[in-house]
XYZ file of C-alpha atoms in Angstrom:
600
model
C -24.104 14.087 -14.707
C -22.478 10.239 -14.931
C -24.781 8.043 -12.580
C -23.468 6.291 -9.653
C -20.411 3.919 -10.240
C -22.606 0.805 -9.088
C -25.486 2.239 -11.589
C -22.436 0.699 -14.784
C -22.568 -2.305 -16.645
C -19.513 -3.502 -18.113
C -19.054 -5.053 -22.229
C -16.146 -5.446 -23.465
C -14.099 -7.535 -26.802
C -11.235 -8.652 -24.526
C -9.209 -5.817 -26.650
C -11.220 -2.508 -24.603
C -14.604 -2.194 -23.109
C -17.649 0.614 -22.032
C -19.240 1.342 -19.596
C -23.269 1.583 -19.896
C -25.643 3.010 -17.283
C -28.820 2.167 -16.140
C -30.364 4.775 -18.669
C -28.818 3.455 -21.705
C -26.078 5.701 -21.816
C -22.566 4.741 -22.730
C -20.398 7.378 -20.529
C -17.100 5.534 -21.446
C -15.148 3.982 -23.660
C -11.694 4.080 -25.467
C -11.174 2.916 -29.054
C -9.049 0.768 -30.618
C -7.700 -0.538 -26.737
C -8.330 -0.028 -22.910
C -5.523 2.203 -23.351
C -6.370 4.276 -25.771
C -8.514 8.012 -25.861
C -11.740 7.986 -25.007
C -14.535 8.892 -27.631
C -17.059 8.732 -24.808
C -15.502 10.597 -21.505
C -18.925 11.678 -19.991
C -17.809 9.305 -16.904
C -14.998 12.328 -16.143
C -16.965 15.043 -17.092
C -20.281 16.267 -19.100
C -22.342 15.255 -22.394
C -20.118 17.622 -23.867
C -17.065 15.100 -23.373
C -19.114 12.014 -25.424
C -21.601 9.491 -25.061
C -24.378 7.444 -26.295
C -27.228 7.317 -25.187
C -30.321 4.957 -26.261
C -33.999 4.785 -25.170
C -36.976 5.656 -24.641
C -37.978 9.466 -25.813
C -38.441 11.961 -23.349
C -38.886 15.558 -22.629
C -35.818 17.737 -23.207
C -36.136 19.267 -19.903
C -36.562 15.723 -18.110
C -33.830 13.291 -17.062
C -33.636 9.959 -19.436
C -35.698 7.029 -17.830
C -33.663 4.411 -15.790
C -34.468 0.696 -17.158
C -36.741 -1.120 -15.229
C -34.943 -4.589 -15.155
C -31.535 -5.357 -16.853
C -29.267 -8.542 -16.523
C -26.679 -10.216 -18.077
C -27.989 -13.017 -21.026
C -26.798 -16.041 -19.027
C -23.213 -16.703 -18.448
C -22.528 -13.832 -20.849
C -21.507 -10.266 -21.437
C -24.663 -9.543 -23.580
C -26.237 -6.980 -21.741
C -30.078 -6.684 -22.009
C -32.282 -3.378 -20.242
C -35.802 -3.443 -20.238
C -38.042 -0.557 -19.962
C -41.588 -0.305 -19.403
C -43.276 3.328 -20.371
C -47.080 4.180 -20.796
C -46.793 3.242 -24.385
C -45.548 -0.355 -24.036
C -41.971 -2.334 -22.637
C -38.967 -1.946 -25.109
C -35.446 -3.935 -24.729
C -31.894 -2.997 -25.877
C -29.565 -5.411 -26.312
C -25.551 -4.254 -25.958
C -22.686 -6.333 -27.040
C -19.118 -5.943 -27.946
C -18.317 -8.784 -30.494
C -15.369 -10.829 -29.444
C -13.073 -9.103 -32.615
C -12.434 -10.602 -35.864
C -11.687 -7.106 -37.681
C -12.412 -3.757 -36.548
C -13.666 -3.221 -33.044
C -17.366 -2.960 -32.498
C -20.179 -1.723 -30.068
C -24.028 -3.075 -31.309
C -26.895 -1.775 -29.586
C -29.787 -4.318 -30.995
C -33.444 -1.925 -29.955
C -36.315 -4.883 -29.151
C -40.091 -4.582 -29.256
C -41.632 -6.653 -26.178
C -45.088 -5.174 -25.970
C -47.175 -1.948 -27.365
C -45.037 0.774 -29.848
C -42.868 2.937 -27.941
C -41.166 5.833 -28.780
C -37.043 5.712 -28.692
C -34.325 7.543 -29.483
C -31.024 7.441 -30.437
C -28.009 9.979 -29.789
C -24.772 10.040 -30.423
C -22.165 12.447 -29.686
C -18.651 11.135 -30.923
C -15.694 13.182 -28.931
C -12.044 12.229 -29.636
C -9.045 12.340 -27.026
C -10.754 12.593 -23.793
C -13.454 14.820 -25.154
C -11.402 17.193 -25.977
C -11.712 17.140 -29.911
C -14.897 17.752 -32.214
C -14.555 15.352 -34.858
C -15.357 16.101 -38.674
C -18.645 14.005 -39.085
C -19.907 13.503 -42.575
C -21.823 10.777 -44.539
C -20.018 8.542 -46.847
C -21.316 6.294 -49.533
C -24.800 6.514 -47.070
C -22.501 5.430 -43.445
C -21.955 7.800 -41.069
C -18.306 8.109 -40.139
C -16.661 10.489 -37.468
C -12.780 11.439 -38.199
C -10.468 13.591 -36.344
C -6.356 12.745 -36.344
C -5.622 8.912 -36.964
C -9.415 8.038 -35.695
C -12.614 7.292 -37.681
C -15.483 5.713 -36.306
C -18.245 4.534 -38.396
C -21.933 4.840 -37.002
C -24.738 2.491 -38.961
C -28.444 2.790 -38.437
C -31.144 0.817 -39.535
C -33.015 3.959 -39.054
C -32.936 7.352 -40.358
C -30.614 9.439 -38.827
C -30.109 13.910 -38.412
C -27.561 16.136 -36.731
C -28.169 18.793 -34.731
C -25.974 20.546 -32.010
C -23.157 18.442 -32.870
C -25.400 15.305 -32.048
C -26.271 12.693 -34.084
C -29.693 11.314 -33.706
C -32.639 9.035 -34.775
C -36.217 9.401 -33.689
C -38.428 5.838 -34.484
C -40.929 4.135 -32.921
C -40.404 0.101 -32.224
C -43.546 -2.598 -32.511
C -43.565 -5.806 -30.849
C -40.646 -8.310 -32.167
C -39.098 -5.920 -34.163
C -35.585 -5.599 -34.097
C -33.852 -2.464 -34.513
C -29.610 -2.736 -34.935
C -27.112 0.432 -34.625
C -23.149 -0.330 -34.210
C -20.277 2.002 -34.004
C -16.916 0.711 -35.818
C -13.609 1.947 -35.785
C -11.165 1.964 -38.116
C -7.618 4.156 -38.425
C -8.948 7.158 -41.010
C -6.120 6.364 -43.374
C -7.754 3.268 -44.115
C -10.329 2.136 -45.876
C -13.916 1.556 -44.243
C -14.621 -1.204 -42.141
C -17.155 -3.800 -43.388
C -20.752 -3.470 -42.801
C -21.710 -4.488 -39.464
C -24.253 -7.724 -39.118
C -25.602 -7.393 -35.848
C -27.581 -10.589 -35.947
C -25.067 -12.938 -36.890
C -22.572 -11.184 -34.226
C -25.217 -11.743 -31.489
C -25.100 -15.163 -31.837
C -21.498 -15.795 -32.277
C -20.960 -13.741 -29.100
C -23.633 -15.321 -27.291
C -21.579 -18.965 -28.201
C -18.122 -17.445 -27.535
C -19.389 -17.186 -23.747
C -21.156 -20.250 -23.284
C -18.108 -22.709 -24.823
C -15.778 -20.160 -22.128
C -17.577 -21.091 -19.532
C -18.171 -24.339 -19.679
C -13.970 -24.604 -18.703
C -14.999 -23.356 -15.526
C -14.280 -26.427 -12.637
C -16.294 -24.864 -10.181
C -19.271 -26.336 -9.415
C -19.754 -24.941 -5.414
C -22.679 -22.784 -4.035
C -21.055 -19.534 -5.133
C -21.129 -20.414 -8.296
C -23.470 -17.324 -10.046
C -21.141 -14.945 -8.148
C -18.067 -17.070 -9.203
C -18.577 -17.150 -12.623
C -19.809 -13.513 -12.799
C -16.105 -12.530 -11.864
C -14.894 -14.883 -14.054
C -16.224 -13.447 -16.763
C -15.045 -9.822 -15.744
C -11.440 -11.106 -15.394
C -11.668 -12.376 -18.911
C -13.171 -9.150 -20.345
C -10.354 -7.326 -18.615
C -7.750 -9.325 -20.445
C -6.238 -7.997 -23.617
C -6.566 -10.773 -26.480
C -4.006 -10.416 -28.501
C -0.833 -10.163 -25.593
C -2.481 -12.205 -22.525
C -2.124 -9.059 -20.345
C -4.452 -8.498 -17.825
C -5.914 -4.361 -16.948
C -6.714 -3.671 -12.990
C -9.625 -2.225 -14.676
C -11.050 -0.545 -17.900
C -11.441 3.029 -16.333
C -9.177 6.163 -15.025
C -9.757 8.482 -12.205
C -12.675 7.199 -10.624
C -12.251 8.499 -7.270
C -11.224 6.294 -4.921
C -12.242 9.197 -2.042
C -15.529 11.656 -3.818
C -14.441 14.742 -4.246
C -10.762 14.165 -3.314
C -7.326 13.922 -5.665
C -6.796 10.020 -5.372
C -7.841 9.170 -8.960
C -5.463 6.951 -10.998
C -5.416 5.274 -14.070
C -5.690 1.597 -14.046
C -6.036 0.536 -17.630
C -2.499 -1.395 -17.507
C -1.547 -4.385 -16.469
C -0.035 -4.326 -12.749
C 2.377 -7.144 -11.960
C 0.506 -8.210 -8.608
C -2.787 -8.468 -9.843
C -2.587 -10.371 -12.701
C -0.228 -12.359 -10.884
C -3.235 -12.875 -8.548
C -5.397 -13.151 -11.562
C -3.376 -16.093 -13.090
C -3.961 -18.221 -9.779
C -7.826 -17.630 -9.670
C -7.957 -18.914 -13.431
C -5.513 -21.852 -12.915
C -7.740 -22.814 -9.684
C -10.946 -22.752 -11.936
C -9.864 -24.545 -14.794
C -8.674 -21.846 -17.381
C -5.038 -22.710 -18.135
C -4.988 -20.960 -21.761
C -5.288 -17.587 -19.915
C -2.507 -18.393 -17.170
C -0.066 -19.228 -20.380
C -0.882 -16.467 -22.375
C -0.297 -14.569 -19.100
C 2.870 -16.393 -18.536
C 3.952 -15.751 -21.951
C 3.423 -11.904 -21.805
C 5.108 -11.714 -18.416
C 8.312 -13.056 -20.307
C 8.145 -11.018 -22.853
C 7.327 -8.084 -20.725
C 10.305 -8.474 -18.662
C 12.424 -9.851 -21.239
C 16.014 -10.018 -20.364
C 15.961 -7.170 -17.808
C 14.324 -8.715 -14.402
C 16.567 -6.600 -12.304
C 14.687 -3.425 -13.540
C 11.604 -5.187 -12.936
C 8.603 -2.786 -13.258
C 5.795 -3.476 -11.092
C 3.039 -2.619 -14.176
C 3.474 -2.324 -17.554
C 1.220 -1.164 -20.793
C -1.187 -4.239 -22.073
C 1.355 -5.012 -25.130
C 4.329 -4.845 -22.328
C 5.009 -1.349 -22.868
C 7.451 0.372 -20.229
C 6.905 3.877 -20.451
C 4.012 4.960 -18.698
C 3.981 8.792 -17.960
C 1.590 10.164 -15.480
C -0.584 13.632 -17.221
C -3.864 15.470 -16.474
C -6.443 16.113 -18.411
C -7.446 19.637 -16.904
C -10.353 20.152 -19.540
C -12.175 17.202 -17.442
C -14.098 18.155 -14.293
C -13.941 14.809 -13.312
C -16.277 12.474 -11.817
C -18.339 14.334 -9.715
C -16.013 17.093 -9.341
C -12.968 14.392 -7.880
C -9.713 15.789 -9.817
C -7.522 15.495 -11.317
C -8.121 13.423 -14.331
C -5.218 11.606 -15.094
C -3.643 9.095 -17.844
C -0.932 7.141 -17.349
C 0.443 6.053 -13.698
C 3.483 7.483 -12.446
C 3.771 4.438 -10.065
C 5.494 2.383 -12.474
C 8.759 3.129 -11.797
C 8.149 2.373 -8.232
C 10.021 -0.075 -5.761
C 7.534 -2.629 -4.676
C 9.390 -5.894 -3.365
C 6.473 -7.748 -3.141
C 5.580 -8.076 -6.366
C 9.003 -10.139 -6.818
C 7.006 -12.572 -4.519
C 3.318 -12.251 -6.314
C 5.094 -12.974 -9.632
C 7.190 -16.139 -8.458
C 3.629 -17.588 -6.498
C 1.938 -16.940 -9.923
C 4.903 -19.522 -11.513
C 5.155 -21.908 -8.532
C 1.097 -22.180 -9.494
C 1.698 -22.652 -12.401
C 4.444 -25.418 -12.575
C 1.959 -26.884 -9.547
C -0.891 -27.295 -11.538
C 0.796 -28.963 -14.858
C 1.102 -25.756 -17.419
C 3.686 -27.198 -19.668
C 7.137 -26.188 -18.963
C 8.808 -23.174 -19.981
C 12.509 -23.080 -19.542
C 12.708 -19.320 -19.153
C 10.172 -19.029 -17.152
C 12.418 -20.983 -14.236
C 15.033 -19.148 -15.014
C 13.361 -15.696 -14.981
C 12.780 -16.995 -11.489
C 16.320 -17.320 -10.683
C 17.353 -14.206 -11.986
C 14.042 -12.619 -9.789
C 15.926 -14.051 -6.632
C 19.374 -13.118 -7.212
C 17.819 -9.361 -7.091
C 16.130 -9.615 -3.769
C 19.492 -11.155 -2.505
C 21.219 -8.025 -2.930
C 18.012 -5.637 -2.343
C 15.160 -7.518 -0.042
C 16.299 -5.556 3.227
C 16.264 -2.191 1.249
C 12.883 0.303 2.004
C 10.284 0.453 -0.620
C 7.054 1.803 -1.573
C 5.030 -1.191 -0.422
C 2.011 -2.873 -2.151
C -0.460 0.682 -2.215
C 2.397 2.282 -4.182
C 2.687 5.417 -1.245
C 3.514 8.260 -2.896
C 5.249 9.199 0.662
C 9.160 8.216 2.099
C 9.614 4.341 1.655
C 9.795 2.427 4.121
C 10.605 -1.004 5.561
C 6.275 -2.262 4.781
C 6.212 -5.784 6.466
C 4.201 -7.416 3.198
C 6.781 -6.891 1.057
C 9.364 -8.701 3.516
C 7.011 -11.317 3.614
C 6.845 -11.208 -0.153
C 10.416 -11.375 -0.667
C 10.387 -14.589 1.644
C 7.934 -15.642 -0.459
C 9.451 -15.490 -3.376
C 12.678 -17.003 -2.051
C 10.676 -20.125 -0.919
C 9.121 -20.836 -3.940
C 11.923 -20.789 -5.726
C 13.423 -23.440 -3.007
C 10.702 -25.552 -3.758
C 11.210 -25.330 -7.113
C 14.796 -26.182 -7.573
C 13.892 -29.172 -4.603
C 11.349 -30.279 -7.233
C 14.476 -30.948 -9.608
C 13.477 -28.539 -12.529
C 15.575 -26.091 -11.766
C 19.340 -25.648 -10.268
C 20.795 -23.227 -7.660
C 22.474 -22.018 -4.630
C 20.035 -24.037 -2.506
C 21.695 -23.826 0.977
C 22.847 -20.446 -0.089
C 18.840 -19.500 -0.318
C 17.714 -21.563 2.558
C 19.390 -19.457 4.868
C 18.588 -16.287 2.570
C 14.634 -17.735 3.434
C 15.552 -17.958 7.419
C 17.146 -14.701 7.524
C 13.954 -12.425 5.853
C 11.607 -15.070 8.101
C 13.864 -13.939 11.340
C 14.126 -10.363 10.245
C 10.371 -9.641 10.256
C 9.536 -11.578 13.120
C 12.393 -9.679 15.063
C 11.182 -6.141 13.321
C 7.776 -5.902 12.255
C 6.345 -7.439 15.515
C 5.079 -5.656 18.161
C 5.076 -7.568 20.776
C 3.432 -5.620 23.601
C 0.081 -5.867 20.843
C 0.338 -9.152 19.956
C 0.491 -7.646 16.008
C 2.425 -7.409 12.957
C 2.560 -3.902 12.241
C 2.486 -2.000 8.684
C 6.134 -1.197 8.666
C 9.490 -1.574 10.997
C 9.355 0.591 13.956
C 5.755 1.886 13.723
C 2.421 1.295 15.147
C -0.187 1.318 12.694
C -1.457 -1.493 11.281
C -2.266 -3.048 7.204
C -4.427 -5.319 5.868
C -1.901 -6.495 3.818
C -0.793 -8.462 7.213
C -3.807 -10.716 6.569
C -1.875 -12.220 3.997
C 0.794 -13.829 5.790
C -1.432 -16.898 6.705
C -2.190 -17.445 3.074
C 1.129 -17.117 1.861
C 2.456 -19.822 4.500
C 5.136 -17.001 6.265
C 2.912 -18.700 9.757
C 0.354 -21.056 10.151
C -2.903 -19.887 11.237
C -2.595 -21.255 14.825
C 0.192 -18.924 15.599
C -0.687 -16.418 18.199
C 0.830 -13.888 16.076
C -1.095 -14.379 13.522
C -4.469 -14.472 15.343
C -3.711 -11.376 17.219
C -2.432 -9.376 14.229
C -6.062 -10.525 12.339
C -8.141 -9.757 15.656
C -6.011 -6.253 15.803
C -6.991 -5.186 11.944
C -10.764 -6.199 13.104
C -10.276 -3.404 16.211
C -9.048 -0.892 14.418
C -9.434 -1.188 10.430
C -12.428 -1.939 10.496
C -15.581 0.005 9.448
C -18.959 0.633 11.247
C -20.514 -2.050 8.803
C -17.386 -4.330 9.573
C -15.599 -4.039 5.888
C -11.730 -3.792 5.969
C -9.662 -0.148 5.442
C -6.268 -0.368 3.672
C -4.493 1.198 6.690
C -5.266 4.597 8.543
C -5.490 7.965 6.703
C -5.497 11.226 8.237
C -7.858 13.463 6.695
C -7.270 16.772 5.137
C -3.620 15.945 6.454
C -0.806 13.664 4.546
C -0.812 10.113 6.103
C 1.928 7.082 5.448
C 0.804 7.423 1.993
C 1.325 10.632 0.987
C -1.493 12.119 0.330
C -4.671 14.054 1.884
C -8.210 12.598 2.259
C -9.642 9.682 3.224
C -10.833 6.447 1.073
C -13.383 3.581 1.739
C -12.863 -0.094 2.719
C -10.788 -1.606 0.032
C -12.516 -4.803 -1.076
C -10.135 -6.935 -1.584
C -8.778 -6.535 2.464
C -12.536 -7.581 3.741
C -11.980 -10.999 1.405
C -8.865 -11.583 2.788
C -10.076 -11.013 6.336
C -13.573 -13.647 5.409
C -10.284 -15.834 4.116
C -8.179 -15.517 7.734
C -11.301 -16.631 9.709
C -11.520 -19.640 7.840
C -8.318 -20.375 8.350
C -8.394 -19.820 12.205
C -11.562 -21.533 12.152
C -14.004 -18.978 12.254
C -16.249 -20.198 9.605
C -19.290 -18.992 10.360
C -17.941 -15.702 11.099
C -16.136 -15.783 7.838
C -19.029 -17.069 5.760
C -21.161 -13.978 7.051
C -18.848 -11.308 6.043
C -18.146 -12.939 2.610
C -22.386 -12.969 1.991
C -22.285 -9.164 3.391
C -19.422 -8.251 0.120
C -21.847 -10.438 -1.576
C -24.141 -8.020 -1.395
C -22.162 -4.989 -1.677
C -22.185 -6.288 -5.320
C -24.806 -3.895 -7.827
C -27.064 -5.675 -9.740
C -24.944 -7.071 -12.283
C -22.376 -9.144 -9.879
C -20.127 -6.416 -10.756
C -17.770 -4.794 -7.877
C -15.760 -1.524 -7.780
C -11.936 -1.232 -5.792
C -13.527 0.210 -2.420
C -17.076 0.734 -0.398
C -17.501 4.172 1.080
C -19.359 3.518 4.113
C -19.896 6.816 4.855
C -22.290 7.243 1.062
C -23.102 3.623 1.327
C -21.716 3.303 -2.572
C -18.633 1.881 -4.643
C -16.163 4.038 -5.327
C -12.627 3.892 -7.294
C -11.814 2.454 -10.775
C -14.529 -0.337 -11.912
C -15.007 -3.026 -12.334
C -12.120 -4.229 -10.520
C -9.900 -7.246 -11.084
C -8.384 -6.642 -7.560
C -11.775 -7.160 -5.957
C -13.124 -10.249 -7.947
C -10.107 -12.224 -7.440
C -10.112 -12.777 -4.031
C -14.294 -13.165 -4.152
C -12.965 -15.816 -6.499
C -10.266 -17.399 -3.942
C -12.832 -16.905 -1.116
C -15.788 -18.799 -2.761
C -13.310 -21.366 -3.060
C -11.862 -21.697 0.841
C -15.578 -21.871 2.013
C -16.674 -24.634 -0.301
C -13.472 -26.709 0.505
C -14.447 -25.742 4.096
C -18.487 -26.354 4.074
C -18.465 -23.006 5.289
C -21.806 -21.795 3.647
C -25.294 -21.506 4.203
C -28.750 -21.915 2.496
């Protein structure tokens, strides 16, 4: 059984990236891309799907020992686990090389004290688990093939299969070093060069430390800031700029329940929220790779926007499931691909266009198509801002008329004011100013109820989103207005948890609710940032400061944070890490430093 979601630690090449537990075990992890099959899917289902697993040696019949202490090596994403057994304390040290060549996982086995016992075993399974590869030896390298797939497995010990396994028994002494990798390579090609763990460690360990030293924040938050740094750069894809919402699919945003989805791709809205947390920390070569996929992505096509696409920019994105996975802890379906993508979501016309106005802002060298894009992006919503839509948590329900993405489109329209004010670009601009008054009156006239003092989640109804917390922060009203107090004092009365964390909006049980499906979820992260964000902005700092150290904490032991908190099983739950949630811990850290809003 995969461990707790929390119990993960992510490493990653900025191409893909797996997921290790607290017992040394590598449940996930998809080779050559974050899109691509998983050779270990014991995350979604059993050992029988794949994994690795390396550490001490214990009793068949006995679950694997949990490391004692494990951490990050500094600002890094070298992971290092330390165990301590009766026969002395042993370290592992897991990387993913930063890739020059084929892609690469090295697991470097460290004597502290006394000789302990460890073992090694590997259990290679192609698409999803599903497909036993052909394992052989081959000129004395172990190599795995099955389709267009080979992975290579190196020891510096002596290595047997049984049961389909591969494994190696040996004993480490203090300060010696013990190296295994996994490489792979397409099978129709020739093998990939011999691993050199050493030599990797340290160019990985320097890759990190001259990436971090671009960071411009300096503040009191700065462990947890740079921690989610660092995950927002191992969830971007090298070689395109795109950015994943996260590395994994299907883990259960409710456990037990159906609302698993696939997140390795790169949705619109967050990396458009991505981009502004690296432009307001100093990393400008990621916001213009970004910038440069986005154009590419959309190419000449903006009014068939898409609101996600693949990592390289692909469009097609069909939705399957993988019915020979149980899923994690029994929550099915498994499923690749995302069937949202075809969606209607007007506010990521807005997200997008913020992401550019940031970016022209903050001095990233021009780029003509880029304004333009931005044109094209508005004459759309001209014609289609006042139509219904799917809204920002992609409801697989009726659309409707969701407040946030009016606000969104207003947004978008206003940047793009500013812009062509600013005199680098040209257009209709009285045409638009009054296209910017008439969304602003529509919502205020529509998606207020005034009898509550609230914005409400859609025209016409009653229940309320945390998406509303974001009209503040996107300048729709200033935080003084009495609407926008009493909308973010309403989403504290009734969105809120026992332990005071945000929900999403209502759901109704074993019953469909606005978003078309059954079960419930837990507070979505990113909605209790916004909300520490809001109180600072209305001048509740202290109040603010207090919930932002309580999703401090919420944090495992890494700084790493999943999509949601179920506060029922006081755990994380859905797809992890998540970019979605480290942004705003980003944006927050940064409102309460400019504030003095912070303790200790």
């Amino acid at each position: 059984m995969a461990g707790r979601i929390e119990d993960y630690a992510l490493i990653g090449d900025m191409q893909t990236a797996a997921l290790v537990c607290r017992d040394g075990t590598v449940d996930w992890l998809c080779l050559p891309r974050f899109d691509s099959h998983a050779i270990f899917a014991g995350l979604l289902g059993t050992e029988e799907h794949g994994f690795w697993r390396l550490g001490p040696a214990h009793a068949s019949d006995a679950p694997p020992p949990t490391a004692a202490r494990r951490t990050y090596r500094g600002d890094s994403l070298i992971l290092e686990s330390e165990w301590d057994t009766p026969r002395g304390t042993v370290r592992v040290i897991d990387f993913m090389p930063p890739r020059d060549g084929a892609p690469q996982l090295i697991r470097i086995v460290e004597g502290v004290s006394g000789r302990v016992p460890m073992r090694s075993a590997l259990r290679m399974r192609f698409s999803y688990g599903r497909v036993v590869p052909w394992v052989h030896k081959h000129e004395g390298r172990t190599v795995a093939v099955a389709g267009p797939d080979s992975v290579w497995f190196d020891a510096e010990t002596e290595t047997y299969g049984k049961s389909l396994t591969t494994y190696s028994d040996f004993t480490v002494a203090p300060g010696e070093r013990i190296a295994f990798t996994i490489s792979w390579e397409p099978s129709h090609k020739q093998p990939p060069a011999l691993p050199e763990p050493e030599q990797s460690l340290e160019a990985t360990e320097e890759f990190w430390r001259e990436w971090v030293e671009h960071c411009t924040y300096h503040g009191p938050y700065r462990e947890a800031v740079i921690r989610s740094l660092i995950t927002l750069k191992a969830l971007t894809y090298a070689p395109t700029g795109g950015i994943v919402a996260a590395p994994t699919t299907s883990l259960p945003e409710d456990i037990g329940g159906v609302r698993n989805w696939d997140y390795r791709y790169t949705w619109l809205r967050d990396a458009a929220i991505t981009l502004s947390s690296l432009l307001r920390t100093g990393y400008r070569e990621e916001a213009r790779a970004w910038r440069e996929w986005l154009l590419r992505a959309v190419a000449g096509d903006p009014e068939n926007l898409q609101i996600m696409y693949g990592i390289a920019g692909e469009r097609e994105l069909g939705e399957a499931e993988l019915d020979w996975l149980p899923g994690y802890e029994a929550s099915a379906p498994v499923r690749v691909g995302n069937g949202a993508a075809h969606q209607l979501q007007l506010d990521v016309y807005g997200e997008v266009t913020e992401a550019l106005h940031l970016a022209h802002m903050t001095g990233l060298a021009r780029n003509d198509y880029a304004s333009l894009l931005q044109l094209k992006l508005i004459r759309y919503l001209e014609d289609h801002w006042d139509e219904p839509d799917e809204g920002i948590w992609e409801v697989r329900g009726p659309r409707r008329h969701f407040v946030h993405s009016k606000v969104m489109a207003w947004v978008a329209v206003d940047r793009t004011i500013k812009l062509i004010e600013s005199g680098d670009a040209d257009g209709p601009l009285e045409r638009w100013r009054e296209l910017r008054d008439d969304i602003h009156r529509d919502v205020c006239e529509k998606g207020y109820d005034k009898e509550r003092n609230t914005f409400t989640q859609s025209y016409g109804s009653k229940e309320l989103d945390a998406s509303l917390l974001l009209i503040p922060q996107m300048g729709f009203l200033p935080p003084d207005d009495k609407r926008v107090i009493g909308t973010i004092e309403a989403i504290q009365r009734e969105l809120s948890t026992s332990d005071g964390f945000i929900l999403r909006y209502p759901t109704q049980g074993d019953d469909e609710g606005v978003d078309g499906l059954p079960g419930d979820e837990g507070a979505f992260l990113a909605c209790s940032f916004w909300m520490a964000d809001d109180l600072a902005m209305i001048g509740r700092v202290d109040e603010a400061r207090k919930l932002f150290e309580k999703l401090l904490s919420l944090r495992n032991d890494l700084g790493l944070l999943a999509e949601e908190w179920d506060p029922r099983l006081q755990r994380q739950v859905g797809n992890f890490p998540q970019a979605f949630s480290h942004v705003p811990l980003i944006d927050t850290a940064l409102r309460l430093t400019a504030s003095g809003a912070y303790g200790g």
